[in-house]
C-alpha positions as MATLAB code, in Angstrom:
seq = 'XXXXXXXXXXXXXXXXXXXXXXXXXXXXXXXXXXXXXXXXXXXXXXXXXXXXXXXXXXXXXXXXXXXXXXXXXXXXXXXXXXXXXXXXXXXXXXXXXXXXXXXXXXXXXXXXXXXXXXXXXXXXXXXXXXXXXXXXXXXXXXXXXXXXXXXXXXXXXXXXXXXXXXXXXXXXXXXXXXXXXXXXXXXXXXXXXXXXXXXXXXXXXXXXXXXXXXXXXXXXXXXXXXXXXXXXXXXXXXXXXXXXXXXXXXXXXXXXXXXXXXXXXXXXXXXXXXXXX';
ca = [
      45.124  -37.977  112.265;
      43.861  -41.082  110.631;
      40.813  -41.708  113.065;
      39.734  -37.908  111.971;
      40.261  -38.716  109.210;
      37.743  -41.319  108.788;
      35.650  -39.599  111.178;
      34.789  -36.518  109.094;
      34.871  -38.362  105.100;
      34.105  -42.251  105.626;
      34.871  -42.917  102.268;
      38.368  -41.871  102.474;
      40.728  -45.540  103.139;
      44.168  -45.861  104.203;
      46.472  -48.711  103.345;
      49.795  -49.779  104.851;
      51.869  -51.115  102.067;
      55.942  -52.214  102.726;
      58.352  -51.741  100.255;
      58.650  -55.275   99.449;
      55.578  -56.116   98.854;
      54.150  -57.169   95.477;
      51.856  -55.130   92.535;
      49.393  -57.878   93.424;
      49.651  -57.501   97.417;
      48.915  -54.103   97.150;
      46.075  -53.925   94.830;
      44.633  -56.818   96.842;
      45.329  -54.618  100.135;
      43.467  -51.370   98.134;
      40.750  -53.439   96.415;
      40.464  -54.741  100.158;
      39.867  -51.234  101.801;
      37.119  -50.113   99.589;
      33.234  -51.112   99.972;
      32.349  -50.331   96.701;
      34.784  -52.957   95.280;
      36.108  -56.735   95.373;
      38.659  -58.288   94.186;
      38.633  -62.013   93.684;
      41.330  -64.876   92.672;
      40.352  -66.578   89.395;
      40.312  -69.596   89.834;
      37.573  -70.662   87.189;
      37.580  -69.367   83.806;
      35.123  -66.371   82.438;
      33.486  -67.977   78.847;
      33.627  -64.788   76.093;
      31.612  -67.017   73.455;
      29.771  -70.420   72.890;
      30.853  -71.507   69.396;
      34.064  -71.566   69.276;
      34.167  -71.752   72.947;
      36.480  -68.829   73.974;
      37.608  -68.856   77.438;
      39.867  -66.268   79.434;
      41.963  -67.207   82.740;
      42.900  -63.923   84.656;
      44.676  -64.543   87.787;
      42.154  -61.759   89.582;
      38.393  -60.238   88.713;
      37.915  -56.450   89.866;
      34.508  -56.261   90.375;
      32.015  -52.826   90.859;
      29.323  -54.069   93.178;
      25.750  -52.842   91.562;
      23.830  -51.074   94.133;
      21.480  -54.223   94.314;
      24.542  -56.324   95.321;
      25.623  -58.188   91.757;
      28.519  -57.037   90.383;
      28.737  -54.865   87.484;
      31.561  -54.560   84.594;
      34.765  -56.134   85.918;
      38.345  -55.347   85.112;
      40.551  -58.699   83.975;
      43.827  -58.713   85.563;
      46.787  -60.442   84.213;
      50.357  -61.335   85.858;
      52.616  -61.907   82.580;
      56.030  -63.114   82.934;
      57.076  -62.100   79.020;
      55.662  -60.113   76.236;
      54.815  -63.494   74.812;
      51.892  -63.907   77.338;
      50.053  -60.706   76.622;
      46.789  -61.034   74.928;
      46.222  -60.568   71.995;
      44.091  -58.174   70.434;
      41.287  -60.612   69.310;
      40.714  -61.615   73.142;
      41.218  -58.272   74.199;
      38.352  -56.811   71.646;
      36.543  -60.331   72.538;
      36.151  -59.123   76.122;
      35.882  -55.880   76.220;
      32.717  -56.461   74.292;
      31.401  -58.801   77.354;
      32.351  -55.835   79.484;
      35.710  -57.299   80.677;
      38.407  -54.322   81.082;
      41.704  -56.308   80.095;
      44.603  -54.840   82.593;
      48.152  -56.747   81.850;
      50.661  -56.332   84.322;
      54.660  -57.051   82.795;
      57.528  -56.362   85.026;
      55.452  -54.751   87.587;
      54.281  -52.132   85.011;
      50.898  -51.961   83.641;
      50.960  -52.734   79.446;
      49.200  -49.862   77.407;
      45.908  -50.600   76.071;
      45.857  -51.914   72.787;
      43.980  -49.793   70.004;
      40.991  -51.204   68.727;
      41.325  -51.737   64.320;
      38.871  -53.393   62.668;
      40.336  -56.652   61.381;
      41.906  -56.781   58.270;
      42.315  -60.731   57.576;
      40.930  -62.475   54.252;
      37.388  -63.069   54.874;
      36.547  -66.926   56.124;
      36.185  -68.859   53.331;
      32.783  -70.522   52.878;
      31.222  -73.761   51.023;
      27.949  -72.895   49.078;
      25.422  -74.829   49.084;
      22.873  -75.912   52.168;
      21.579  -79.785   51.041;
      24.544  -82.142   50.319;
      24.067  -81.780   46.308;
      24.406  -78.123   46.418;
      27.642  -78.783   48.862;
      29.612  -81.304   46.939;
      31.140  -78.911   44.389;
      32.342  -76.234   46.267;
      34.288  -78.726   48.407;
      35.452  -80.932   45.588;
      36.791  -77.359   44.048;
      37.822  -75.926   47.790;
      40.286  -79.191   48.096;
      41.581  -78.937   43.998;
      40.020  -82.238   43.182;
      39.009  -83.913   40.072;
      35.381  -84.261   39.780;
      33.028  -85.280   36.611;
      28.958  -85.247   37.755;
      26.853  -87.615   35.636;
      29.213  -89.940   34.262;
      28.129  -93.134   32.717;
      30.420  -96.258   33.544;
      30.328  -99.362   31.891;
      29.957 -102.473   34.059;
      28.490 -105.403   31.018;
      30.115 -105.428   27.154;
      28.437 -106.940   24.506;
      31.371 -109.207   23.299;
      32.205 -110.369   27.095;
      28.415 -110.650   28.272;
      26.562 -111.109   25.235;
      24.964 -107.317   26.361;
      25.964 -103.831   27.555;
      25.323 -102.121   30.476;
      25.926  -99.056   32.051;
      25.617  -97.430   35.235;
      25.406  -93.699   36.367;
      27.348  -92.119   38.806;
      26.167  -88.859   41.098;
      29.870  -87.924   40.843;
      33.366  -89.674   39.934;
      36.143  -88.283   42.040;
      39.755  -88.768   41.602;
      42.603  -87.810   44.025;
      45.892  -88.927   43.493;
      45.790  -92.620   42.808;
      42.199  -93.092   44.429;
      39.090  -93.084   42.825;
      35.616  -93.077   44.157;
      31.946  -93.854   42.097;
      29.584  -92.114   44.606;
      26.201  -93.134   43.714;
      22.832  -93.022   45.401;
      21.341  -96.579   44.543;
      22.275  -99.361   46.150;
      24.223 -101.490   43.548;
      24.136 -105.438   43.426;
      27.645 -107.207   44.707;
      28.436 -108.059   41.289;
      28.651 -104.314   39.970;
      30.835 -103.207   43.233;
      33.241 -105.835   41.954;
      33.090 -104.598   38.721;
      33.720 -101.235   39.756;
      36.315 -102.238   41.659;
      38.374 -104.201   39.195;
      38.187 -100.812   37.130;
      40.193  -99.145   39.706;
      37.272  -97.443   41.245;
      36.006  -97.290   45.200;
      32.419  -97.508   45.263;
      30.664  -94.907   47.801;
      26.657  -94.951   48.537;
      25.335  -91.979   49.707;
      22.548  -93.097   51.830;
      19.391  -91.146   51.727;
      19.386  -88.941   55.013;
      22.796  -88.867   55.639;
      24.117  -85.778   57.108;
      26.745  -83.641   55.994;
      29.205  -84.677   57.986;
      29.443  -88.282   57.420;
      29.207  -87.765   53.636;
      32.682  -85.798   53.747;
      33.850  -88.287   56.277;
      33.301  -90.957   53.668;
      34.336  -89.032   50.670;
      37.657  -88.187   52.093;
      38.169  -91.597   53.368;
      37.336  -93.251   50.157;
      39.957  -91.258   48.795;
      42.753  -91.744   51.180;
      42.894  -88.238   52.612;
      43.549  -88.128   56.242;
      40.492  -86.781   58.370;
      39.381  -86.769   61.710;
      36.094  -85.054   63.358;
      36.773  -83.704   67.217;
      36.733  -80.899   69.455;
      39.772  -78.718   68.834;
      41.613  -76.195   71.420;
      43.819  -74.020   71.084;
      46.487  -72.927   71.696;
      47.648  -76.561   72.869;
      49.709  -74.146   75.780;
      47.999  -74.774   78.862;
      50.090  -71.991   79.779;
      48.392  -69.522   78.466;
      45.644  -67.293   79.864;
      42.430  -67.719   77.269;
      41.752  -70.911   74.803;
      39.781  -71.224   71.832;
      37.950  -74.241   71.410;
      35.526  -75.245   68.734;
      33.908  -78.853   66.846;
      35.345  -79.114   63.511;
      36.185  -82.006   60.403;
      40.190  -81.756   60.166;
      41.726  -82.699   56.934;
      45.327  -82.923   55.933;
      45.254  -82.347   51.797;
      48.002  -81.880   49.476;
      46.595  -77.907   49.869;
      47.093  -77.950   53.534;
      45.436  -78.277   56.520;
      41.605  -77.535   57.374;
      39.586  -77.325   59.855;
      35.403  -77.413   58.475;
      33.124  -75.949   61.196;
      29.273  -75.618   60.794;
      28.971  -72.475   62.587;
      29.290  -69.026   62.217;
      32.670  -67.704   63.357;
      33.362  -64.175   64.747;
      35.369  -61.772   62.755;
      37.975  -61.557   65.634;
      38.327  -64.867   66.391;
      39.173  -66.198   62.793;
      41.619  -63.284   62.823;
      43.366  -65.180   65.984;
      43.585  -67.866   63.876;
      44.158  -66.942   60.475;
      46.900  -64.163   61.316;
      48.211  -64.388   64.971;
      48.252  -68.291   64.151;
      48.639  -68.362   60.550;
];
């Protein structure tokens, strides 16, 4: 019956499938049978984005093959062993979007497809300001600190020196116990110390220096922990997709932050802001 079968309608298959065998023996053993389809172990992972970096790890690819012999849309598949290693929604809207069909498998049962919502998390927060002028006081104000812009600081008095002198800062910044004179002209050795016995951490900006090592300095003038490094998360390696990304870390009084320099998909900060919190 089978051979006339395939005789008379070739693109009817038949699989032999035991009781005992597995959801991913058989769909292997189906995938197998058809021409139009392959189905392949996933051994490297499929990149959703650049920057962050968002990668996804399915145990198998179901591929269409394109009648010129590349493969078309594919269909994810994912062996969980709990509910808490289903995706979540943010990588599943995150693929679908590359054309990657997300099909979870839990218990030998195939999880319903989530419904697609437009994310309602806080929008990202942003610092204003493109040159490093313009940037300083939305991040002074973003971490709560004290700042005071064109302050004159006294270094020489008349009755001491037999003149007075003063000096002007770009910006006086206190946090905590630390404070720091930033200033854009190099000052002589003898003012620094001056500065210094006044309870104040002198900080030149340097013409030309970027963004990044300007908050690197600022914050480590002032004693708040920072670091600059390429992130990933979630630190699992157990799980099946990972978000990494560059970013400045700090650890402030407010909380922790994580300053990137790109732009960051709506979904993605939503993995982070509310599935992370």
């Amino acid at each position: 019956t089978v051979k006339i079968i395939r005789q008379h309608w070739s693109n009817h298959h038949f699989v032999k499938i035991t009781s005992k065998e597995s959801v991913e023996s058989v769909l292997q053993k189906i995938i197998a049978g058809s021409k139009s389809y392959a189905m392949t172990k996933g051994e490297k992972p499929v990149f959703l984005e650049d920057e962050p970096q968002v990668k996804l790890l399915p145990d198998w690819l179901i591929s269409k093959k394109a009648t010129s012999g590349s493969l078309a849309p594919q269909v994810g598949l994912f062996f969980a062993a709990g509910r808490d290693q289903l995706l979540p929604r943010p990588i599943r809207a995150q693929a679908r979007r590359r054309g990657i069909s997300i099909c979870e498998i839990l218990f030998d049962k195939m999880q319903a497809d989530v419904q697609e919502w437009a994310a309602k998390t806080t929008p990202l927060p942003r610092l204003a300001g493109k040159s490093s002028d313009e940037l300083l006081p939305s991040f002074f104000a973003f971490l709560g600190l004290e700042a005071m812009r064109d302050r004159e600081v006294q270094v020489f008095a008349m009755p001491k020196d037999g003149f007075d002198l003063f000096i002007k800062s770009e910006w006086i910044v206190k946090s905590g116990s630390k404070t720091v004179f930033m200033h854009k002209t190099a000052l002589p050795p003898q003012f620094i110390d001056v500065l210094k016995v006044q309870g104040m951490e002198p900080l030149y900006l340097a013409p030309g220096v970027s963004k990044k090592s300007m908050l690197e300095g600022i914050l480590s003038a002032l004693g708040i922990p920072n670091q600059f490094a390429l992130f990933s998360m979630p630190p699992d390696k157990k799980t099946k997709f990972a978000v990494s990304f560059p970013a400045l870390k700090i650890d402030s009084g407010k909380g922790q932050f994580y300053l990137i320099d790109f732009d960051m998909d709506s979904d993605i900060y939503e993995l982070f802001n509310d599935y992370w919190k």
